[in-house]
């Protein structure tokens, strides 16, 4: 019985080595390097979510699943910032699943490049600039003359 359980443990551990972790904080342009960002700010995305990362990688043909975990440096416990994406980078024999993703950095750069092109991102930013405020009528304070 113990041997069987250790075989399951070894099998699940070997799966973990082929699936890498990708937190949204790694590609968030609002975070600093000290706060956990791993890509340059010019390539990073503003507040990415796990659902966006999952949809981009699923469309690219990667094996992806989302876990309800948080990055240790993420101080905001909101549901929007929660989540960890696990991506299968290598197959059982050690060969990469896709040739264009040969490292974690390649995967992060691809995700950061594709998230702004998502329909949810392009539809949100379209109507935001149309509403502008006109100048407020400021009250002039009347001073008493002596």
mmCIF file of N, CA and C in Angstrom:
data_model
loop_
_atom_site.group_PDB
_atom_site.id
_atom_site.type_symbol
_atom_site.label_atom_id
_atom_site.label_comp_id
_atom_site.label_asym_id
_atom_site.label_seq_id
_atom_site.Cartn_x
_atom_site.Cartn_y
_atom_site.Cartn_z
ATOM 1 N N UNK A 1 0.818 -1.192 0.000
ATOM 2 C CA UNK A 1 0.000 0.000 0.000
ATOM 3 C C UNK A 1 0.864 1.259 0.000
ATOM 4 N N UNK A 2 1.930 1.277 0.742
ATOM 5 C CA UNK A 2 2.794 2.445 0.807
ATOM 6 C C UNK A 2 3.484 2.678 -0.533
ATOM 7 N N UNK A 3 3.881 1.600 -1.188
ATOM 8 C CA UNK A 3 4.543 1.724 -2.484
ATOM 9 C C UNK A 3 3.605 2.356 -3.503
ATOM 10 N N UNK A 4 2.340 1.945 -3.472
ATOM 11 C CA UNK A 4 1.368 2.484 -4.414
ATOM 12 C C UNK A 4 1.181 3.988 -4.192
ATOM 13 N N UNK A 5 1.096 4.401 -2.930
ATOM 14 C CA UNK A 5 0.904 5.821 -2.640
ATOM 15 C C UNK A 5 2.147 6.615 -3.014
ATOM 16 N N UNK A 6 3.322 6.035 -2.835
ATOM 17 C CA UNK A 6 4.523 6.761 -3.226
ATOM 18 C C UNK A 6 4.615 6.870 -4.741
ATOM 19 N N UNK A 7 4.096 5.880 -5.458
ATOM 20 C CA UNK A 7 4.094 5.956 -6.915
ATOM 21 C C UNK A 7 3.192 7.093 -7.393
ATOM 22 N N UNK A 8 2.058 7.278 -6.740
ATOM 23 C CA UNK A 8 1.173 8.389 -7.088
ATOM 24 C C UNK A 8 1.853 9.711 -6.774
ATOM 25 N N UNK A 9 2.535 9.772 -5.659
ATOM 26 C CA UNK A 9 3.229 10.995 -5.279
ATOM 27 C C UNK A 9 4.317 11.328 -6.291
ATOM 28 N N UNK A 10 5.101 10.335 -6.677
ATOM 29 C CA UNK A 10 6.168 10.564 -7.646
ATOM 30 C C UNK A 10 5.579 10.986 -8.982
ATOM 31 N N UNK A 11 4.469 10.363 -9.373
ATOM 32 C CA UNK A 11 3.846 10.717 -10.639
ATOM 33 C C UNK A 11 3.346 12.162 -10.620
ATOM 34 N N UNK A 12 2.725 12.584 -9.519
ATOM 35 C CA UNK A 12 2.216 13.955 -9.455
ATOM 36 C C UNK A 12 3.357 14.964 -9.363
ATOM 37 N N UNK A 13 4.454 14.593 -8.707
ATOM 38 C CA UNK A 13 5.609 15.480 -8.641
ATOM 39 C C UNK A 13 6.221 15.634 -10.022
ATOM 40 N N UNK A 14 6.290 14.547 -10.791
ATOM 41 C CA UNK A 14 6.849 14.650 -12.135
ATOM 42 C C UNK A 14 5.960 15.504 -13.031
ATOM 43 N N UNK A 15 4.647 15.497 -12.789
ATOM 44 C CA UNK A 15 3.758 16.375 -13.550
ATOM 45 C C UNK A 15 4.018 17.833 -13.204
ATOM 46 N N UNK A 16 4.311 18.110 -11.955
ATOM 47 C CA UNK A 16 4.542 19.485 -11.530
ATOM 48 C C UNK A 16 5.766 20.085 -12.205
ATOM 49 N N UNK A 17 6.753 19.291 -12.534
ATOM 50 C CA UNK A 17 7.944 19.819 -13.172
ATOM 51 C C UNK A 17 7.689 20.209 -14.621
ATOM 52 N N UNK A 18 6.703 19.609 -15.250
ATOM 53 C CA UNK A 18 6.386 19.963 -16.625
ATOM 54 C C UNK A 18 5.396 21.121 -16.702
ATOM 55 N N UNK A 19 4.665 21.380 -15.640
ATOM 56 C CA UNK A 19 3.731 22.502 -15.589
ATOM 57 C C UNK A 19 4.399 23.643 -14.828
ATOM 58 N N UNK A 20 4.522 24.779 -15.476
ATOM 59 C CA UNK A 20 5.123 25.927 -14.803
ATOM 60 C C UNK A 20 4.025 26.823 -14.252
ATOM 61 N N UNK A 21 4.367 27.628 -13.260
ATOM 62 C CA UNK A 21 3.417 28.569 -12.657
ATOM 63 C C UNK A 21 3.570 29.925 -13.333
ATOM 64 N N UNK A 22 2.442 30.539 -13.600
ATOM 65 C CA UNK A 22 2.440 31.876 -14.177
ATOM 66 C C UNK A 22 1.420 32.714 -13.411
ATOM 67 N N UNK A 23 1.921 33.627 -12.595
ATOM 68 C CA UNK A 23 1.056 34.523 -11.838
ATOM 69 C C UNK A 23 0.823 35.789 -12.667
ATOM 70 N N UNK A 24 -0.347 36.402 -12.567
ATOM 71 C CA UNK A 24 -0.586 37.655 -13.297
ATOM 72 C C UNK A 24 0.353 38.783 -12.879
ATOM 73 N N UNK A 25 0.868 38.716 -11.679
ATOM 74 C CA UNK A 25 1.772 39.762 -11.194
ATOM 75 C C UNK A 25 3.078 39.791 -12.011
ATOM 76 N N UNK A 26 3.437 38.670 -12.644
ATOM 77 C CA UNK A 26 4.667 38.596 -13.431
ATOM 78 C C UNK A 26 4.638 39.529 -14.637
ATOM 79 N N UNK A 27 3.451 39.793 -15.178
ATOM 80 C CA UNK A 27 3.351 40.622 -16.382
ATOM 81 C C UNK A 27 2.545 41.898 -16.132
ATOM 82 N N UNK A 28 2.394 42.296 -14.876
ATOM 83 C CA UNK A 28 1.600 43.473 -14.518
ATOM 84 C C UNK A 28 2.477 44.722 -14.574
ATOM 85 N N UNK A 29 2.095 45.684 -15.409
ATOM 86 C CA UNK A 29 2.892 46.900 -15.560
ATOM 87 C C UNK A 29 2.795 47.819 -14.344
ATOM 88 N N UNK A 30 1.792 47.619 -13.505
ATOM 89 C CA UNK A 30 1.620 48.450 -12.311
ATOM 90 C C UNK A 30 2.555 48.029 -11.174
ATOM 91 N N UNK A 31 3.190 46.875 -11.298
ATOM 92 C CA UNK A 31 4.069 46.363 -10.245
ATOM 93 C C UNK A 31 5.524 46.666 -10.584
ATOM 94 N N UNK A 32 6.343 46.773 -9.547
ATOM 95 C CA UNK A 32 7.775 46.958 -9.734
ATOM 96 C C UNK A 32 8.457 45.599 -9.748
ATOM 97 N N UNK A 33 9.741 45.594 -10.054
ATOM 98 C CA UNK A 33 10.494 44.341 -10.012
ATOM 99 C C UNK A 33 10.523 43.781 -8.602
ATOM 100 N N UNK A 34 10.615 44.661 -7.615
ATOM 101 C CA UNK A 34 10.627 44.214 -6.222
ATOM 102 C C UNK A 34 9.286 43.627 -5.808
ATOM 103 N N UNK A 35 8.206 44.061 -6.451
ATOM 104 C CA UNK A 35 6.876 43.552 -6.130
ATOM 105 C C UNK A 35 6.527 42.288 -6.907
ATOM 106 N N UNK A 36 7.412 41.849 -7.798
ATOM 107 C CA UNK A 36 7.194 40.569 -8.452
ATOM 108 C C UNK A 36 7.095 40.579 -9.961
ATOM 109 N N UNK A 37 7.160 41.756 -10.604
ATOM 110 C CA UNK A 37 7.087 41.781 -12.067
ATOM 111 C C UNK A 37 8.350 41.163 -12.652
ATOM 112 N N UNK A 38 8.213 40.403 -13.758
ATOM 113 C CA UNK A 38 9.363 39.724 -14.346
ATOM 114 C C UNK A 38 9.647 40.130 -15.781
ATOM 115 N N UNK A 39 8.819 40.970 -16.359
ATOM 116 C CA UNK A 39 9.057 41.440 -17.726
ATOM 117 C C UNK A 39 9.255 42.952 -17.685
ATOM 118 N N UNK A 40 9.899 43.534 -18.716
ATOM 119 C CA UNK A 40 10.062 44.988 -18.733
ATOM 120 C C UNK A 40 8.711 45.702 -18.791
ATOM 121 N N UNK A 41 8.653 46.910 -18.262
ATOM 122 C CA UNK A 41 7.380 47.632 -18.195
ATOM 123 C C UNK A 41 6.826 47.944 -19.576
ATOM 124 N N UNK A 42 7.695 48.142 -20.589
ATOM 125 C CA UNK A 42 7.167 48.444 -21.914
ATOM 126 C C UNK A 42 6.479 47.236 -22.544
ATOM 127 N N UNK A 43 6.811 46.038 -22.089
ATOM 128 C CA UNK A 43 6.158 44.831 -22.611
ATOM 129 C C UNK A 43 5.049 44.324 -21.690
ATOM 130 N N UNK A 44 4.944 44.881 -20.506
ATOM 131 C CA UNK A 44 3.969 44.404 -19.519
ATOM 132 C C UNK A 44 2.570 44.941 -19.824
ATOM 133 N N UNK A 45 1.577 44.364 -19.147
ATOM 134 C CA UNK A 45 0.166 44.688 -19.350
ATOM 135 C C UNK A 45 -0.391 45.254 -18.048
ATOM 136 N N UNK A 46 -1.336 46.175 -18.176
ATOM 137 C CA UNK A 46 -1.930 46.765 -16.977
ATOM 138 C C UNK A 46 -2.988 45.836 -16.394
ATOM 139 N N UNK A 47 -2.751 45.382 -15.182
ATOM 140 C CA UNK A 47 -3.663 44.527 -14.404
ATOM 141 C C UNK A 47 -4.243 43.344 -15.186
ATOM 142 N N UNK A 48 -3.402 42.390 -15.578
ATOM 143 C CA UNK A 48 -3.940 41.202 -16.258
ATOM 144 C C UNK A 48 -4.648 40.284 -15.266
ATOM 145 N N UNK A 49 -5.560 39.473 -15.757
ATOM 146 C CA UNK A 49 -6.263 38.519 -14.897
ATOM 147 C C UNK A 49 -5.919 37.102 -15.335
ATOM 148 N N UNK A 50 -6.204 36.151 -14.463
ATOM 149 C CA UNK A 50 -5.941 34.750 -14.782
ATOM 150 C C UNK A 50 -6.801 34.273 -15.943
ATOM 151 N N UNK A 51 -8.022 34.774 -16.026
ATOM 152 C CA UNK A 51 -8.914 34.378 -17.119
ATOM 153 C C UNK A 51 -8.358 34.838 -18.464
ATOM 154 N N UNK A 52 -7.768 36.027 -18.501
ATOM 155 C CA UNK A 52 -7.171 36.520 -19.746
ATOM 156 C C UNK A 52 -5.961 35.686 -20.135
ATOM 157 N N UNK A 53 -5.118 35.360 -19.160
ATOM 158 C CA UNK A 53 -3.943 34.532 -19.438
ATOM 159 C C UNK A 53 -4.376 33.161 -19.924
ATOM 160 N N UNK A 54 -5.388 32.600 -19.284
ATOM 161 C CA UNK A 54 -5.878 31.280 -19.673
ATOM 162 C C UNK A 54 -6.440 31.300 -21.093
ATOM 163 N N UNK A 55 -7.206 32.318 -21.446
ATOM 164 C CA UNK A 55 -7.791 32.355 -22.784
ATOM 165 C C UNK A 55 -6.730 32.526 -23.863
ATOM 166 N N UNK A 56 -5.697 33.323 -23.593
ATOM 167 C CA UNK A 56 -4.617 33.513 -24.567
ATOM 168 C C UNK A 56 -3.852 32.210 -24.781
ATOM 169 N N UNK A 57 -3.505 31.529 -23.689
ATOM 170 C CA UNK A 57 -2.717 30.304 -23.812
ATOM 171 C C UNK A 57 -3.541 29.143 -24.359
ATOM 172 N N UNK A 58 -4.823 29.097 -24.057
ATOM 173 C CA UNK A 58 -5.682 28.059 -24.622
ATOM 174 C C UNK A 58 -5.818 28.255 -26.126
ATOM 175 N N UNK A 59 -5.938 29.510 -26.565
ATOM 176 C CA UNK A 59 -6.011 29.797 -27.998
ATOM 177 C C UNK A 59 -4.705 29.445 -28.703
ATOM 178 N N UNK A 60 -3.590 29.508 -27.969
ATOM 179 C CA UNK A 60 -2.293 29.151 -28.547
ATOM 180 C C UNK A 60 -2.076 27.644 -28.578
ATOM 181 N N UNK A 61 -2.992 26.877 -27.980
ATOM 182 C CA UNK A 61 -2.897 25.424 -28.018
ATOM 183 C C UNK A 61 -2.133 24.807 -26.864
ATOM 184 N N UNK A 62 -1.984 25.552 -25.775
ATOM 185 C CA UNK A 62 -1.262 25.030 -24.619
ATOM 186 C C UNK A 62 -2.233 24.348 -23.663
ATOM 187 N N UNK A 63 -1.706 23.418 -22.862
ATOM 188 C CA UNK A 63 -2.481 22.750 -21.825
ATOM 189 C C UNK A 63 -2.412 23.624 -20.572
ATOM 190 N N UNK A 64 -3.558 24.195 -20.164
ATOM 191 C CA UNK A 64 -3.590 25.221 -19.117
ATOM 192 C C UNK A 64 -4.680 24.902 -18.109
ATOM 193 N N UNK A 65 -4.416 25.177 -16.830
ATOM 194 C CA UNK A 65 -5.472 25.177 -15.822
ATOM 195 C C UNK A 65 -5.167 26.235 -14.772
ATOM 196 N N UNK A 66 -6.226 26.743 -14.149
ATOM 197 C CA UNK A 66 -6.113 27.832 -13.180
ATOM 198 C C UNK A 66 -6.331 27.279 -11.783
ATOM 199 N N UNK A 67 -5.481 27.714 -10.853
ATOM 200 C CA UNK A 67 -5.606 27.333 -9.445
ATOM 201 C C UNK A 67 -5.985 28.571 -8.634
ATOM 202 N N UNK A 68 -6.686 28.360 -7.555
ATOM 203 C CA UNK A 68 -7.096 29.458 -6.681
ATOM 204 C C UNK A 68 -5.997 29.710 -5.653
ATOM 205 N N UNK A 69 -4.881 30.229 -6.126
ATOM 206 C CA UNK A 69 -3.725 30.532 -5.278
ATOM 207 C C UNK A 69 -3.358 31.992 -5.481
ATOM 208 N N UNK A 70 -2.492 32.503 -4.602
ATOM 209 C CA UNK A 70 -2.049 33.882 -4.709
ATOM 210 C C UNK A 70 -0.536 33.964 -4.627
ATOM 211 N N UNK A 71 0.013 34.970 -5.277
ATOM 212 C CA UNK A 71 1.441 35.238 -5.187
ATOM 213 C C UNK A 71 1.736 35.790 -3.796
ATOM 214 N N UNK A 72 2.830 35.379 -3.178
ATOM 215 C CA UNK A 72 3.123 35.835 -1.812
ATOM 216 C C UNK A 72 3.283 37.351 -1.678
ATOM 217 N N UNK A 73 3.721 38.026 -2.742
ATOM 218 C CA UNK A 73 3.915 39.472 -2.665
ATOM 219 C C UNK A 73 2.669 40.261 -3.051
ATOM 220 N N UNK A 74 1.608 39.583 -3.414
ATOM 221 C CA UNK A 74 0.359 40.279 -3.753
ATOM 222 C C UNK A 74 -0.367 40.621 -2.464
ATOM 223 N N UNK A 75 -0.461 41.893 -2.140
ATOM 224 C CA UNK A 75 -1.083 42.309 -0.884
ATOM 225 C C UNK A 75 -2.595 42.431 -1.016
ATOM 226 N N UNK A 76 -3.087 42.615 -2.232
ATOM 227 C CA UNK A 76 -4.523 42.778 -2.438
ATOM 228 C C UNK A 76 -5.183 41.406 -2.518
ATOM 229 N N UNK A 77 -6.073 41.114 -1.602
ATOM 230 C CA UNK A 77 -6.720 39.801 -1.532
ATOM 231 C C UNK A 77 -8.024 39.752 -2.332
ATOM 232 N N UNK A 78 -8.229 40.705 -3.216
ATOM 233 C CA UNK A 78 -9.450 40.766 -4.009
ATOM 234 C C UNK A 78 -9.503 39.591 -4.992
ATOM 235 N N UNK A 79 -10.706 39.188 -5.358
ATOM 236 C CA UNK A 79 -10.895 38.049 -6.264
ATOM 237 C C UNK A 79 -10.303 38.352 -7.634
ATOM 238 N N UNK A 80 -10.293 39.626 -8.026
ATOM 239 C CA UNK A 80 -9.758 40.014 -9.325
ATOM 240 C C UNK A 80 -8.271 39.667 -9.445
ATOM 241 N N UNK A 81 -7.527 39.773 -8.374
ATOM 242 C CA UNK A 81 -6.086 39.545 -8.404
ATOM 243 C C UNK A 81 -5.714 38.129 -7.981
ATOM 244 N N UNK A 82 -6.679 37.309 -7.693
ATOM 245 C CA UNK A 82 -6.430 35.956 -7.212
ATOM 246 C C UNK A 82 -6.247 35.016 -8.391
ATOM 247 N N UNK A 83 -5.383 34.031 -8.214
ATOM 248 C CA UNK A 83 -5.253 32.986 -9.213
ATOM 249 C C UNK A 83 -3.820 32.745 -9.639
ATOM 250 N N UNK A 84 -3.583 31.507 -10.022
ATOM 251 C CA UNK A 84 -2.290 31.090 -10.546
ATOM 252 C C UNK A 84 -2.581 30.206 -11.747
ATOM 253 N N UNK A 85 -1.889 30.444 -12.831
ATOM 254 C CA UNK A 85 -2.091 29.668 -14.051
ATOM 255 C C UNK A 85 -0.964 28.653 -14.161
ATOM 256 N N UNK A 86 -1.328 27.390 -14.335
ATOM 257 C CA UNK A 86 -0.335 26.330 -14.547
ATOM 258 C C UNK A 86 -0.347 25.978 -16.027
ATOM 259 N N UNK A 87 0.825 25.980 -16.646
ATOM 260 C CA UNK A 87 0.961 25.750 -18.080
ATOM 261 C C UNK A 87 1.927 24.601 -18.300
ATOM 262 N N UNK A 88 1.548 23.671 -19.174
ATOM 263 C CA UNK A 88 2.442 22.562 -19.498
ATOM 264 C C UNK A 88 3.410 23.036 -20.565
ATOM 265 N N UNK A 89 4.665 23.204 -20.168
ATOM 266 C CA UNK A 89 5.687 23.689 -21.083
ATOM 267 C C UNK A 89 6.375 22.533 -21.800
ATOM 268 N N UNK A 90 6.556 21.404 -21.087
ATOM 269 C CA UNK A 90 7.239 20.241 -21.662
ATOM 270 C C UNK A 90 6.355 19.009 -21.587
ATOM 271 N N UNK A 91 6.583 18.096 -22.520
ATOM 272 C CA UNK A 91 5.888 16.813 -22.508
ATOM 273 C C UNK A 91 6.645 15.847 -21.604
ATOM 274 N N UNK A 92 6.143 14.612 -21.491
ATOM 275 C CA UNK A 92 6.763 13.633 -20.595
ATOM 276 C C UNK A 92 8.199 13.312 -20.983
ATOM 277 N N UNK A 93 8.490 13.314 -22.277
ATOM 278 C CA UNK A 93 9.849 12.984 -22.718
ATOM 279 C C UNK A 93 10.793 14.183 -22.675
ATOM 280 N N UNK A 94 10.329 15.329 -22.201
ATOM 281 C CA UNK A 94 11.187 16.498 -22.051
ATOM 282 C C UNK A 94 11.187 17.429 -23.245
ATOM 283 N N UNK A 95 10.446 17.092 -24.280
ATOM 284 C CA UNK A 95 10.364 17.930 -25.471
ATOM 285 C C UNK A 95 9.331 19.029 -25.216
ATOM 286 N N UNK A 96 9.623 20.225 -25.704
ATOM 287 C CA UNK A 96 8.691 21.332 -25.518
ATOM 288 C C UNK A 96 7.389 21.055 -26.258
ATOM 289 N N UNK A 97 6.282 21.472 -25.660
ATOM 290 C CA UNK A 97 4.964 21.267 -26.281
ATOM 291 C C UNK A 97 4.847 22.053 -27.581
ATOM 292 N N UNK A 98 5.370 23.268 -27.595
ATOM 293 C CA UNK A 98 5.390 24.073 -28.812
ATOM 294 C C UNK A 98 6.767 24.694 -28.951
ATOM 295 N N UNK A 99 7.257 24.761 -30.183
ATOM 296 C CA UNK A 99 8.611 25.253 -30.419
ATOM 297 C C UNK A 99 8.757 26.747 -30.129
ATOM 298 N N UNK A 100 7.672 27.502 -30.279
ATOM 299 C CA UNK A 100 7.794 28.942 -30.050
ATOM 300 C C UNK A 100 7.912 29.297 -28.572
ATOM 301 N N UNK A 101 7.576 28.368 -27.681
ATOM 302 C CA UNK A 101 7.713 28.591 -26.246
ATOM 303 C C UNK A 101 8.828 27.690 -25.723
ATOM 304 N N UNK A 102 10.055 28.184 -25.770
ATOM 305 C CA UNK A 102 11.180 27.372 -25.311
ATOM 306 C C UNK A 102 11.622 27.745 -23.896
ATOM 307 N N UNK A 103 10.995 28.759 -23.315
ATOM 308 C CA UNK A 103 11.334 29.146 -21.943
ATOM 309 C C UNK A 103 10.144 29.856 -21.305
ATOM 310 N N UNK A 104 10.261 30.101 -20.018
ATOM 311 C CA UNK A 104 9.217 30.836 -19.299
ATOM 312 C C UNK A 104 9.102 32.265 -19.831
ATOM 313 N N UNK A 105 10.245 32.877 -20.112
ATOM 314 C CA UNK A 105 10.254 34.258 -20.601
ATOM 315 C C UNK A 105 9.517 34.365 -21.927
ATOM 316 N N UNK A 106 9.746 33.402 -22.836
ATOM 317 C CA UNK A 106 9.034 33.416 -24.115
ATOM 318 C C UNK A 106 7.528 33.362 -23.893
ATOM 319 N N UNK A 107 7.119 32.537 -22.957
ATOM 320 C CA UNK A 107 5.697 32.393 -22.639
ATOM 321 C C UNK A 107 5.134 33.696 -22.062
ATOM 322 N N UNK A 108 5.876 34.321 -21.147
ATOM 323 C CA UNK A 108 5.411 35.569 -20.545
ATOM 324 C C UNK A 108 5.345 36.699 -21.571
ATOM 325 N N UNK A 109 6.348 36.787 -22.454
ATOM 326 C CA UNK A 109 6.338 37.823 -23.486
ATOM 327 C C UNK A 109 5.165 37.634 -24.447
ATOM 328 N N UNK A 110 4.874 36.386 -24.798
ATOM 329 C CA UNK A 110 3.757 36.103 -25.701
ATOM 330 C C UNK A 110 2.429 36.498 -25.056
ATOM 331 N N UNK A 111 2.241 36.121 -23.805
ATOM 332 C CA UNK A 111 0.995 36.449 -23.104
ATOM 333 C C UNK A 111 0.845 37.964 -22.971
ATOM 334 N N UNK A 112 1.936 38.655 -22.613
ATOM 335 C CA UNK A 112 1.883 40.110 -22.462
ATOM 336 C C UNK A 112 1.613 40.800 -23.797
ATOM 337 N N UNK A 113 2.031 40.197 -24.881
ATOM 338 C CA UNK A 113 1.787 40.765 -26.208
ATOM 339 C C UNK A 113 0.349 40.540 -26.666
ATOM 340 N N UNK A 114 -0.241 39.407 -26.298
ATOM 341 C CA UNK A 114 -1.559 39.041 -26.810
ATOM 342 C C UNK A 114 -2.728 39.549 -25.957
ATOM 343 N N UNK A 115 -2.540 39.800 -24.685
ATOM 344 C CA UNK A 115 -3.650 40.238 -23.825
ATOM 345 C C UNK A 115 -4.259 41.564 -24.295
ATOM 346 N N UNK A 116 -3.462 42.572 -24.696
ATOM 347 C CA UNK A 116 -4.106 43.808 -25.181
ATOM 348 C C UNK A 116 -4.941 43.607 -26.448
ATOM 349 N N UNK A 117 -4.719 42.532 -27.181
ATOM 350 C CA UNK A 117 -5.466 42.268 -28.411
ATOM 351 C C UNK A 117 -6.763 41.512 -28.168
ATOM 352 N N UNK A 118 -7.026 41.118 -26.925
ATOM 353 C CA UNK A 118 -8.265 40.406 -26.615
ATOM 354 C C UNK A 118 -9.471 41.318 -26.835
ATOM 355 N N UNK A 119 -10.605 40.717 -27.168
ATOM 356 C CA UNK A 119 -11.823 41.496 -27.408
ATOM 357 C C UNK A 119 -12.269 42.231 -26.154
ATOM 358 N N UNK A 120 -12.105 41.602 -25.002
ATOM 359 C CA UNK A 120 -12.528 42.251 -23.761
ATOM 360 C C UNK A 120 -11.712 43.505 -23.486
ATOM 361 N N UNK A 121 -10.446 43.512 -23.874
ATOM 362 C CA UNK A 121 -9.597 44.687 -23.657
ATOM 363 C C UNK A 121 -9.890 45.778 -24.684
ATOM 364 N N UNK A 122 -10.116 45.407 -25.933
ATOM 365 C CA UNK A 122 -10.336 46.421 -26.965
ATOM 366 C C UNK A 122 -11.706 47.071 -26.838
ATOM 367 N N UNK A 123 -12.720 46.357 -26.367
ATOM 368 C CA UNK A 123 -14.052 46.927 -26.214
ATOM 369 C C UNK A 123 -14.129 47.856 -25.014
ATOM 370 N N UNK A 124 -13.392 47.562 -23.955
ATOM 371 C CA UNK A 124 -13.426 48.404 -22.756
ATOM 372 C C UNK A 124 -12.849 49.784 -23.041
ATOM 373 N N UNK A 125 -11.706 49.844 -23.703
ATOM 374 C CA UNK A 125 -11.003 51.106 -23.856
ATOM 375 C C UNK A 125 -11.608 51.997 -24.933
ATOM 376 N N UNK A 126 -12.513 51.506 -25.767
ATOM 377 C CA UNK A 126 -13.079 52.286 -26.858
ATOM 378 C C UNK A 126 -13.900 53.473 -26.405
ATOM 379 N N UNK A 127 -14.806 53.334 -25.466
ATOM 380 C CA UNK A 127 -15.704 54.412 -25.075
ATOM 381 C C UNK A 127 -15.263 55.200 -23.862
ATOM 382 N N UNK A 128 -14.122 54.934 -23.331
ATOM 383 C CA UNK A 128 -13.701 55.580 -22.091
ATOM 384 C C UNK A 128 -13.307 57.041 -22.305
ATOM 385 N N UNK A 129 -12.756 57.381 -23.486
ATOM 386 C CA UNK A 129 -12.266 58.728 -23.710
ATOM 387 C C UNK A 129 -13.365 59.704 -24.125
ATOM 388 N N UNK A 130 -14.538 59.231 -24.517
ATOM 389 C CA UNK A 130 -15.583 60.105 -25.041
ATOM 390 C C UNK A 130 -16.224 60.972 -23.962
ATOM 391 N N UNK A 131 -16.196 60.537 -22.739
ATOM 392 C CA UNK A 131 -16.818 61.334 -21.676
ATOM 393 C C UNK A 131 -15.785 62.272 -21.067
ATOM 394 N N UNK A 132 -16.010 63.560 -21.296
ATOM 395 C CA UNK A 132 -15.096 64.542 -20.712
ATOM 396 C C UNK A 132 -15.916 65.577 -19.959
ATOM 397 N N UNK A 133 -15.327 66.101 -18.920
ATOM 398 C CA UNK A 133 -16.032 67.071 -18.098
ATOM 399 C C UNK A 133 -15.737 68.474 -18.611
ATOM 400 N N UNK A 134 -16.749 69.313 -18.548
ATOM 401 C CA UNK A 134 -16.526 70.702 -18.880
ATOM 402 C C UNK A 134 -16.082 71.416 -17.619
ATOM 403 N N UNK A 135 -15.498 72.578 -17.794
ATOM 404 C CA UNK A 135 -14.967 73.313 -16.655
ATOM 405 C C UNK A 135 -16.046 73.670 -15.648
ATOM 406 N N UNK A 136 -15.734 73.479 -14.400
ATOM 407 C CA UNK A 136 -16.688 73.793 -13.346
ATOM 408 C C UNK A 136 -16.700 75.302 -13.115
ATOM 409 N N UNK A 137 -17.880 75.828 -12.849
ATOM 410 C CA UNK A 137 -17.995 77.252 -12.538
ATOM 411 C C UNK A 137 -17.509 77.492 -11.125
ATOM 412 N N UNK A 138 -16.358 78.066 -11.000
ATOM 413 C CA UNK A 138 -15.785 78.274 -9.683
ATOM 414 C C UNK A 138 -16.397 79.482 -8.996
ATOM 415 N N UNK A 139 -16.621 79.398 -7.715
ATOM 416 C CA UNK A 139 -17.155 80.522 -6.949
ATOM 417 C C UNK A 139 -16.002 81.432 -6.553
ATOM 418 N N UNK A 140 -16.259 82.706 -6.705
ATOM 419 C CA UNK A 140 -15.253 83.662 -6.260
ATOM 420 C C UNK A 140 -15.611 84.086 -4.847
ATOM 421 N N UNK A 141 -14.647 84.069 -4.006
ATOM 422 C CA UNK A 141 -14.920 84.470 -2.625
ATOM 423 C C UNK A 141 -14.897 85.996 -2.538
ATOM 424 N N UNK A 142 -15.912 86.522 -1.933
ATOM 425 C CA UNK A 142 -15.992 87.972 -1.763
ATOM 426 C C UNK A 142 -15.358 88.339 -0.435
ATOM 427 N N UNK A 143 -14.398 89.204 -0.523
ATOM 428 C CA UNK A 143 -13.722 89.644 0.694
ATOM 429 C C UNK A 143 -14.353 90.949 1.173
ATOM 430 N N UNK A 144 -14.429 91.085 2.458
ATOM 431 C CA UNK A 144 -14.983 92.308 3.036
ATOM 432 C C UNK A 144 -13.947 93.420 2.976
ATOM 433 N N UNK A 145 -14.438 94.585 2.618
ATOM 434 C CA UNK A 145 -13.544 95.739 2.575
ATOM 435 C C UNK A 145 -13.528 96.399 3.936
ATOM 436 N N UNK A 146 -12.392 96.863 4.325
ATOM 437 C CA UNK A 146 -12.263 97.517 5.622
ATOM 438 C C UNK A 146 -12.311 99.000 5.508
#
